[in-house]
Amino acid sequence: MLNVSEGAAPSGVPVTGPFLRAAWGEDGPRAPIWIMRQAGRYLPEYRALKARSNFLEMVRTPELAAEITLQPIRRFPLDAAIIFSDIMTPLEALGVDIAFTPGPHVAEPLRSAAQIEALRAPEAEIAPYVGEALRLVRAELPAQTGLIGFAGAPLTLAAYLIEGSGSKEYEHFRAFLRAQPAALHVLLEKLTTVTIAYLKMQIGAGAQAVQLFDSWAGLHDLPTYRTFGIPYYKRILEALDGLGAARIFFALGASHLSAAIAELPCEVVGVDWRTDLHVARAAFGPRALQGNLDTAVLYADAPALEREAHNVLEAGRGGAHIFNLGHGIWPDVSPDAVARLIDAVHAYDRTA
Ligand code: CP3
């Protein structure tokens, strides 16, 4: 059943379970499912741990990070686990001081070329505790369940580093991009180097797929994205080629950027809820698609939830499909709705 002509795993890489089979291109009878931000605040068991710890301590303690990664796997029949961490955690290696409140907050936002030049080159392994957590998770995870590592895309990391925190308009970042493009390239270069080392470390520690999150791609027009995003993402994804991990690229609010995203060397393209999967299939050709139920549907009643899930599954036909939400799950979603969604996805026969 594995499609060996397009996007097949390098020989010798074990492709076990529905998630990895779909990631490597199998257009199988059932769609596997995992959920962005599946380890987190909507789970009472996460909130119980959070009451006794803080986010960074949880991320930096391998036993805690592994336990939180496994919480949704114990509760639901999900097809993949994603390591509990954050896109900002590897940046500590550059000497950046980041707090979570709960979104990332940079103590000294980068607003000058001198600050960017002064970022130190990482000397030791980047966030080795993430590798340790991955090893602990893999040892506990059923063989059929995939393990996903991740990193933030450099342009999204740069948005947080320059703005200083999450923002509606990212006006400082967008102004910096126009006023100081050379300094931004220096920053993106440093972030690319860190990201390659960080993702290679995760793959070495057991990540069978890695997702690059470009959560703020939607801020940019196509020429800007081709200048400041795509070349760096190509380098990251190319550096991971042949290591045995499926490469997932996810950009939010990026349907206007799909011509450029289609050039990226990756096995899976994540699609947000605004883009019809038929349209994404046409844009991203033989790659597996991942997505894209509107998270808000998890607040709807059971019949509407099932109907909307079926619509996504229908639209995902015609190639490999990994079911997911169109973006992360929200803290007040009911775990019961998640259970219903997973059952609906697993019950759906893609060949019928
Ligand atoms: O289950 C998983 O998906 C793994 C864990 C994960 C977290 N952050 C945990 C987290 C992942 C994959 C991320 C990635 C991340 N972090 C992204 C990319 C994905 C996206 O949503 O677009 C971004 C943009 C961030 C930055 C970030 N970190 C924000 C905006 C926030 C706060 C608001 C929010 O949505 O949670 C965080 C903090 C954060 N990261 C929390 C968790 C569980 C909440 C911390 C807490 O419990 O107080």
Tab-separated table of C-alpha atoms and ligand atoms in Angstrom:
chain	number	residue	atom	x	y	z
A	1	MET	CA	0.000	0.000	0.000
A	2	LEU	CA	2.967	2.300	0.615
A	3	ASN	CA	3.416	4.610	-2.300
A	4	VAL	CA	7.025	3.984	-3.173
A	5	SER	CA	7.185	6.228	-6.208
A	6	GLU	CA	6.552	9.583	-4.528
A	7	GLY	CA	7.732	10.716	-1.134
A	8	ALA	CA	8.703	7.242	-0.001
A	9	ALA	CA	10.843	6.873	3.109
A	10	PRO	CA	14.563	6.400	2.486
A	11	SER	CA	15.358	2.706	2.384
A	12	GLY	CA	16.057	1.232	5.783
A	13	VAL	CA	13.747	3.665	7.627
A	14	PRO	CA	11.066	1.753	9.519
A	15	VAL	CA	7.667	3.158	8.592
A	16	THR	CA	5.403	1.872	11.324
A	17	GLY	CA	1.814	2.835	11.988
A	18	PRO	CA	-0.804	4.905	10.180
A	19	PHE	CA	0.714	8.321	10.901
A	20	LEU	CA	4.128	7.562	9.398
A	21	ARG	CA	2.642	5.637	6.483
A	22	ALA	CA	0.501	8.640	5.548
A	23	ALA	CA	3.395	11.065	6.138
A	24	TRP	CA	5.483	9.101	3.653
A	25	GLY	CA	2.731	9.239	1.073
A	26	GLU	CA	0.406	6.285	1.589
A	27	ASP	CA	-3.107	7.105	0.390
A	28	GLY	CA	-4.610	4.575	2.805
A	29	PRO	CA	-8.185	3.638	3.763
A	30	ARG	CA	-8.130	5.497	7.128
A	31	ALA	CA	-6.815	8.958	7.910
A	32	PRO	CA	-4.537	9.097	10.969
A	33	ILE	CA	-5.076	11.994	13.386
A	34	TRP	CA	-3.062	14.099	15.809
A	35	ILE	CA	-3.904	17.571	17.089
A	36	MET	CA	-1.706	20.646	17.215
A	37	ARG	CA	-1.203	21.607	20.887
A	38	GLN	CA	-2.658	18.259	21.957
A	39	ALA	CA	-0.519	18.359	25.102
A	40	GLY	CA	-1.734	21.346	27.061
A	41	ARG	CA	-4.241	23.307	29.034
A	42	TYR	CA	-7.528	21.753	27.817
A	43	LEU	CA	-6.474	18.565	29.667
A	44	PRO	CA	-7.205	18.535	33.442
A	45	GLU	CA	-4.153	16.296	33.964
A	46	TYR	CA	-1.950	18.995	32.354
A	47	ARG	CA	-3.508	21.688	34.547
A	48	ALA	CA	-2.824	19.538	37.627
A	49	LEU	CA	0.910	19.380	36.781
A	50	LYS	CA	0.943	23.078	35.836
A	51	ALA	CA	-0.430	23.975	39.293
A	52	ARG	CA	2.760	22.552	40.822
A	53	SER	CA	5.279	23.800	38.271
A	54	ASN	CA	5.792	26.504	35.674
A	55	PHE	CA	5.895	26.166	31.920
A	56	LEU	CA	9.661	26.538	31.446
A	57	GLU	CA	10.423	24.135	34.273
A	58	MET	CA	8.049	21.631	32.654
A	59	VAL	CA	9.777	22.047	29.296
A	60	ARG	CA	13.281	21.752	30.783
A	61	THR	CA	12.625	18.703	32.952
A	62	PRO	CA	12.706	15.662	30.650
A	63	GLU	CA	10.564	13.474	32.921
A	64	LEU	CA	7.866	16.169	33.128
A	65	ALA	CA	7.993	17.019	29.415
A	66	ALA	CA	7.753	13.309	28.559
A	67	GLU	CA	4.829	12.814	30.930
A	68	ILE	CA	2.947	15.790	29.437
A	69	THR	CA	3.655	14.540	25.897
A	70	LEU	CA	2.156	11.170	26.848
A	71	GLN	CA	-0.950	12.564	28.616
A	72	PRO	CA	-3.083	12.935	25.470
A	73	ILE	CA	-1.809	9.563	24.175
A	74	ARG	CA	-3.014	7.793	27.319
A	75	ARG	CA	-6.409	9.452	27.134
A	76	PHE	CA	-7.117	9.229	23.386
A	77	PRO	CA	-6.257	6.824	20.515
A	78	LEU	CA	-4.163	9.468	18.732
A	79	ASP	CA	-1.847	8.311	15.934
A	80	ALA	CA	1.095	10.534	16.860
A	81	ALA	CA	2.598	12.309	19.860
A	82	ILE	CA	4.263	15.733	19.578
A	83	ILE	CA	7.011	16.507	22.030
A	84	PHE	CA	5.988	19.021	24.692
A	85	SER	CA	8.145	22.111	24.294
A	86	ASP	CA	7.842	25.513	22.637
A	87	ILE	CA	9.135	27.138	19.475
A	88	MET	CA	11.096	29.617	21.636
A	89	THR	CA	12.962	27.128	23.864
A	90	PRO	CA	16.059	26.620	21.629
A	91	LEU	CA	16.709	30.383	21.578
A	92	GLU	CA	18.145	30.280	25.055
A	93	ALA	CA	21.243	28.870	23.293
A	94	LEU	CA	21.678	32.262	21.554
A	95	GLY	CA	21.686	34.041	24.898
A	96	VAL	CA	18.119	35.368	24.645
A	97	ASP	CA	16.146	35.682	27.883
A	98	ILE	CA	12.546	34.521	27.354
A	99	ALA	CA	9.656	34.215	29.810
A	100	PHE	CA	6.176	32.765	29.195
A	101	THR	CA	3.218	34.840	30.374
A	102	PRO	CA	1.732	32.486	28.993
A	103	GLY	CA	2.843	33.571	25.501
A	104	PRO	CA	6.549	34.191	24.912
A	105	HIS	CA	7.969	37.444	26.286
A	106	VAL	CA	11.498	38.521	25.325
A	107	ALA	CA	13.242	40.535	28.063
A	108	GLU	CA	15.185	42.683	25.559
A	109	PRO	CA	13.549	42.726	22.109
A	110	LEU	CA	16.059	42.843	19.245
A	111	ARG	CA	15.665	46.290	17.725
A	112	SER	CA	19.177	46.975	16.359
A	113	ALA	CA	21.814	45.371	14.155
A	114	ALA	CA	24.256	45.537	17.099
A	115	GLN	CA	21.962	43.400	19.278
A	116	ILE	CA	21.682	40.848	16.486
A	117	GLU	CA	25.457	40.772	15.955
A	118	ALA	CA	25.905	40.253	19.700
A	119	LEU	CA	23.808	37.059	19.818
A	120	ARG	CA	26.258	34.376	20.762
A	121	ALA	CA	26.866	31.297	18.633
A	122	PRO	CA	25.671	28.227	20.544
A	123	GLU	CA	28.613	26.356	22.040
A	124	ALA	CA	26.963	23.297	23.531
A	125	GLU	CA	24.152	21.090	22.240
A	126	ILE	CA	20.918	23.063	21.857
A	127	ALA	CA	18.258	22.283	24.460
A	128	PRO	CA	19.536	18.748	25.169
A	129	TYR	CA	16.634	18.243	27.597
A	130	VAL	CA	14.315	18.059	24.560
A	131	GLY	CA	16.371	15.128	23.226
A	132	GLU	CA	16.210	13.428	26.598
A	133	ALA	CA	12.416	13.907	26.724
A	134	LEU	CA	12.093	12.438	23.209
A	135	ARG	CA	14.044	9.339	24.276
A	136	LEU	CA	11.833	8.887	27.341
A	137	VAL	CA	8.658	9.265	25.262
A	138	ARG	CA	9.787	6.841	22.553
A	139	ALA	CA	10.491	4.189	25.179
A	140	GLU	CA	6.870	4.446	26.421
A	141	LEU	CA	5.067	5.024	23.152
A	142	PRO	CA	3.286	2.167	21.353
A	143	ALA	CA	5.183	1.181	18.179
A	144	GLN	CA	2.209	2.232	16.028
A	145	THR	CA	2.215	5.793	17.407
A	146	GLY	CA	4.457	8.285	15.640
A	147	LEU	CA	6.708	10.728	17.482
A	148	ILE	CA	6.908	14.290	16.167
A	149	GLY	CA	9.598	16.842	16.954
A	150	PHE	CA	9.293	20.475	15.944
A	151	ALA	CA	10.851	23.897	15.629
A	152	GLY	CA	9.661	27.393	14.845
A	153	ALA	CA	10.412	28.720	11.357
A	154	PRO	CA	13.101	31.444	11.495
A	155	LEU	CA	10.817	34.216	10.238
A	156	THR	CA	8.275	33.456	12.986
A	157	LEU	CA	11.047	33.281	15.623
A	158	ALA	CA	12.362	36.620	14.328
A	159	ALA	CA	8.858	38.116	14.679
A	160	TYR	CA	8.804	37.248	18.404
A	161	LEU	CA	12.426	38.268	18.972
A	162	ILE	CA	12.042	41.682	17.342
A	163	GLU	CA	8.510	42.486	18.514
A	164	GLY	CA	9.296	41.127	21.986
A	165	SER	CA	6.046	39.188	22.386
A	166	GLY	CA	2.969	38.081	20.497
A	167	SER	CA	1.208	40.977	18.788
A	168	LYS	CA	-1.751	41.632	16.533
A	169	GLU	CA	0.101	43.618	13.896
A	170	TYR	CA	3.808	43.034	14.671
A	171	GLU	CA	4.475	46.626	13.649
A	172	HIS	CA	8.008	46.797	15.075
A	173	PHE	CA	8.975	43.604	13.297
A	174	ARG	CA	7.433	44.692	9.993
A	175	ALA	CA	9.113	48.083	10.201
A	176	PHE	CA	12.464	46.463	11.050
A	177	LEU	CA	12.119	44.133	8.042
A	178	ARG	CA	11.734	47.164	5.737
A	179	ALA	CA	14.277	49.418	7.439
A	180	GLN	CA	17.048	46.929	8.218
A	181	PRO	CA	16.825	43.997	5.804
A	182	ALA	CA	20.540	43.202	6.083
A	183	ALA	CA	20.334	42.905	9.877
A	184	LEU	CA	17.247	40.713	9.549
A	185	HIS	CA	19.168	38.412	7.187
A	186	VAL	CA	21.947	38.112	9.777
A	187	LEU	CA	19.354	37.120	12.373
A	188	LEU	CA	17.659	34.624	10.030
A	189	GLU	CA	21.052	33.114	9.246
A	190	LYS	CA	21.758	32.562	12.951
A	191	LEU	CA	18.277	31.142	13.545
A	192	THR	CA	18.661	28.792	10.565
A	193	THR	CA	21.943	27.408	11.924
A	194	VAL	CA	20.372	26.830	15.353
A	195	THR	CA	17.254	25.257	13.848
A	196	ILE	CA	19.200	22.775	11.709
A	197	ALA	CA	21.282	21.604	14.686
A	198	TYR	CA	18.213	21.495	16.947
A	199	LEU	CA	16.102	19.414	14.536
A	200	LYS	CA	18.982	17.031	13.750
A	201	MET	CA	19.381	16.508	17.485
A	202	GLN	CA	15.632	15.739	17.776
A	203	ILE	CA	15.782	13.224	14.919
A	204	GLY	CA	18.822	11.570	16.508
A	205	ALA	CA	16.837	11.315	19.759
A	206	GLY	CA	13.913	9.515	18.103
A	207	ALA	CA	11.685	12.063	16.335
A	208	GLN	CA	10.235	10.232	13.304
A	209	ALA	CA	8.756	13.393	11.832
A	210	VAL	CA	9.571	17.049	12.384
A	211	GLN	CA	7.243	19.982	11.893
A	212	LEU	CA	8.421	23.478	11.084
A	213	PHE	CA	5.813	25.943	12.416
A	214	ASP	CA	5.583	29.233	10.513
A	215	SER	CA	2.791	30.664	12.621
A	216	TRP	CA	3.236	34.242	11.414
A	217	ALA	CA	3.805	33.549	7.702
A	218	GLY	CA	0.513	35.299	7.022
A	219	LEU	CA	2.003	38.717	7.845
A	220	HIS	CA	3.966	38.763	4.595
A	221	ASP	CA	3.355	39.262	0.901
A	222	LEU	CA	4.755	36.765	-1.580
A	223	PRO	CA	7.936	38.659	-2.592
A	224	THR	CA	8.797	39.293	1.082
A	225	TYR	CA	8.223	35.630	1.894
A	226	ARG	CA	10.405	34.569	-1.035
A	227	THR	CA	13.191	36.842	0.243
A	228	PHE	CA	13.110	36.300	4.017
A	229	GLY	CA	11.362	32.948	4.454
A	230	ILE	CA	11.689	30.410	1.661
A	231	PRO	CA	15.517	30.390	1.188
A	232	TYR	CA	16.085	29.675	4.885
A	233	TYR	CA	13.327	27.029	5.032
A	234	LYS	CA	14.792	25.298	1.981
A	235	ARG	CA	18.140	25.112	3.717
A	236	ILE	CA	16.643	23.675	6.890
A	237	LEU	CA	14.530	21.093	5.083
A	238	GLU	CA	17.370	20.104	2.740
A	239	ALA	CA	19.701	19.624	5.711
A	240	LEU	CA	17.229	17.069	7.100
A	241	ASP	CA	16.860	15.149	3.854
A	242	GLY	CA	17.769	11.478	4.128
A	243	LEU	CA	17.833	11.397	7.948
A	244	GLY	CA	14.729	9.221	8.043
A	245	ALA	CA	12.282	11.728	9.492
A	246	ALA	CA	9.283	12.964	7.512
A	247	ARG	CA	9.395	16.743	7.096
A	248	ILE	CA	6.156	18.657	7.781
A	249	PHE	CA	5.856	22.332	6.884
A	250	PHE	CA	2.972	24.288	8.416
A	251	ALA	CA	2.308	27.955	7.725
A	252	LEU	CA	-0.682	29.817	9.120
A	253	GLY	CA	-2.791	32.190	7.031
A	254	ALA	CA	-0.613	31.430	4.026
A	255	SER	CA	-2.875	30.516	1.101
A	256	HIS	CA	-1.506	33.546	-0.781
A	257	LEU	CA	1.990	32.068	-0.334
A	258	SER	CA	1.231	28.574	-1.618
A	259	ALA	CA	3.177	28.971	-4.885
A	260	ALA	CA	6.350	29.480	-2.833
A	261	ILE	CA	5.521	26.842	-0.203
A	262	ALA	CA	5.029	24.313	-3.027
A	263	GLU	CA	8.767	24.601	-3.773
A	264	LEU	CA	9.825	23.424	-0.316
A	265	PRO	CA	11.411	19.989	0.021
A	266	CYS	CA	9.041	18.298	2.465
A	267	GLU	CA	6.843	15.214	2.649
A	268	VAL	CA	3.824	16.850	4.319
A	269	VAL	CA	2.225	20.293	4.041
A	270	GLY	CA	0.064	21.445	6.945
A	271	VAL	CA	-2.967	23.466	5.882
A	272	ASP	CA	-4.944	25.861	8.063
A	273	TRP	CA	-8.754	25.925	8.190
A	274	ARG	CA	-9.133	28.743	5.675
A	275	THR	CA	-7.859	26.753	2.699
A	276	ASP	CA	-9.982	24.032	1.147
A	277	LEU	CA	-8.023	20.780	1.004
A	278	HIS	CA	-8.990	20.372	-2.685
A	279	VAL	CA	-7.194	23.644	-3.381
A	280	ALA	CA	-4.221	22.570	-1.245
A	281	ARG	CA	-4.074	19.217	-3.071
A	282	ALA	CA	-3.807	21.018	-6.380
A	283	ALA	CA	-1.108	23.350	-5.024
A	284	PHE	CA	1.046	20.803	-3.190
A	285	GLY	CA	0.872	17.942	-5.638
A	286	PRO	CA	2.000	14.537	-4.464
A	287	ARG	CA	2.785	15.516	-0.885
A	288	ALA	CA	0.685	14.367	2.038
A	289	LEU	CA	-1.697	17.021	3.367
A	290	GLN	CA	-2.233	17.651	7.071
A	291	GLY	CA	-5.243	19.458	8.490
A	292	ASN	CA	-7.555	21.275	8.623
A	293	LEU	CA	-10.729	21.296	10.748
A	294	ASP	CA	-11.639	24.712	12.159
A	295	THR	CA	-10.842	24.447	15.901
A	296	ALA	CA	-14.131	26.226	16.684
A	297	VAL	CA	-16.042	23.182	15.435
A	298	LEU	CA	-15.018	21.479	18.696
A	299	TYR	CA	-17.549	23.780	20.400
A	300	ALA	CA	-20.376	22.642	18.117
A	301	ASP	CA	-22.845	19.850	18.917
A	302	ALA	CA	-21.989	16.230	18.071
A	303	PRO	CA	-23.840	16.038	14.721
A	304	ALA	CA	-22.212	19.254	13.469
A	305	LEU	CA	-18.796	18.082	14.659
A	306	GLU	CA	-19.174	14.790	12.819
A	307	ARG	CA	-20.485	16.464	9.672
A	308	GLU	CA	-17.632	18.985	9.558
A	309	ALA	CA	-15.031	16.274	10.209
A	310	HIS	CA	-16.508	14.292	7.311
A	311	ASN	CA	-16.318	17.332	5.050
A	312	VAL	CA	-12.598	17.657	5.820
A	313	LEU	CA	-12.073	13.922	5.263
A	314	GLU	CA	-13.918	14.074	1.917
A	315	ALA	CA	-11.827	17.023	0.809
A	316	GLY	CA	-8.671	15.185	1.872
A	317	ARG	CA	-9.235	12.324	-0.532
A	318	GLY	CA	-7.150	11.898	-3.657
A	319	GLY	CA	-3.823	11.530	-1.841
A	320	ALA	CA	-2.315	10.923	1.580
A	321	HIS	CA	-4.081	12.803	4.405
A	322	ILE	CA	-3.202	13.269	8.066
A	323	PHE	CA	-6.197	14.717	9.907
A	324	ASN	CA	-5.522	17.654	12.228
A	325	LEU	CA	-7.095	20.921	13.262
A	326	GLY	CA	-6.422	23.965	11.120
A	327	HIS	CA	-4.404	25.424	14.025
A	328	GLY	CA	-3.864	24.589	17.710
A	329	ILE	CA	-6.536	23.455	20.138
A	330	TRP	CA	-7.804	26.056	22.654
A	331	PRO	CA	-7.601	25.752	26.453
A	332	ASP	CA	-11.369	25.582	27.048
A	333	VAL	CA	-12.195	22.861	24.525
A	334	SER	CA	-13.881	19.853	26.115
A	335	PRO	CA	-11.797	16.641	26.060
A	336	ASP	CA	-15.069	14.827	25.264
A	337	ALA	CA	-15.313	16.722	21.982
A	338	VAL	CA	-11.751	15.653	21.164
A	339	ALA	CA	-12.650	12.009	21.846
A	340	ARG	CA	-15.693	12.326	19.551
A	341	LEU	CA	-13.593	13.871	16.807
A	342	ILE	CA	-10.943	11.124	16.942
A	343	ASP	CA	-13.634	8.429	16.777
A	344	ALA	CA	-15.293	10.108	13.799
A	345	VAL	CA	-11.984	10.324	11.922
A	346	HIS	CA	-11.030	6.709	12.655
A	347	ALA	CA	-14.471	5.429	11.632
A	348	TYR	CA	-14.361	7.106	8.245
A	349	ASP	CA	-13.544	4.822	5.313
A	350	ARG	CA	-11.639	6.784	2.659
A	351	THR	CA	-12.338	4.129	0.029
A	352	ALA	CA	-16.134	3.973	0.434
B	1	CP3	O1	1.039	19.682	22.055
B	1	CP3	C1	1.793	20.345	21.322
B	1	CP3	O2	1.460	20.803	20.227
B	1	CP3	C2	3.235	20.521	21.778
B	1	CP3	C3	3.485	21.688	22.515
B	1	CP3	C4	3.614	23.067	21.893
B	1	CP3	C5	3.545	24.237	22.703
B	1	CP3	N1	3.857	25.301	21.938
B	1	CP3	C6	3.228	24.230	24.134
B	1	CP3	C7	2.780	25.483	24.784
B	1	CP3	C8	3.905	23.477	20.595
B	1	CP3	C9	4.036	22.654	19.332
B	1	CP3	C10	4.057	24.884	20.646
B	1	CP3	C11	4.446	25.680	19.473
B	1	CP3	C12	4.253	27.133	19.512
B	1	CP3	N2	4.493	28.001	20.531
B	1	CP3	C13	3.868	27.887	18.382
B	1	CP3	C14	3.600	27.327	17.023
B	1	CP3	C15	2.241	26.785	16.899
B	1	CP3	C16	1.151	27.820	16.813
B	1	CP3	O3	0.306	27.831	17.714
B	1	CP3	O4	1.134	28.580	15.843
B	1	CP3	C17	3.827	29.239	18.763
B	1	CP3	C18	3.431	30.412	17.915
B	1	CP3	C19	4.227	29.303	20.122
B	1	CP3	C20	4.375	30.499	20.961
B	1	CP3	C21	3.544	30.416	22.178
B	1	CP3	N3	3.867	29.655	23.293
B	1	CP3	C22	2.318	31.072	22.482
B	1	CP3	C23	1.619	32.023	21.545
B	1	CP3	C24	1.937	30.660	23.771
B	1	CP3	C25	0.783	31.143	24.635
B	1	CP3	C26	-0.547	31.025	24.154
B	1	CP3	C27	-1.010	29.652	23.783
B	1	CP3	O5	-1.583	29.548	22.698
B	1	CP3	O6	-0.819	28.703	24.536
B	1	CP3	C28	2.902	29.753	24.238
B	1	CP3	C29	2.920	29.053	25.532
B	1	CP3	C30	2.624	27.609	25.439
B	1	CP3	N4	3.244	26.759	24.570
B	1	CP3	C31	1.726	26.871	26.260
B	1	CP3	C32	1.828	25.525	25.864
B	1	CP3	C33	1.108	24.343	26.457
B	1	CP3	C34	0.899	27.430	27.392
B	1	CP3	C35	1.758	27.545	28.589
B	1	CP3	C36	0.980	27.366	29.861
B	1	CP3	O7	0.516	26.238	30.153
B	1	CP3	O8	0.890	28.354	30.611
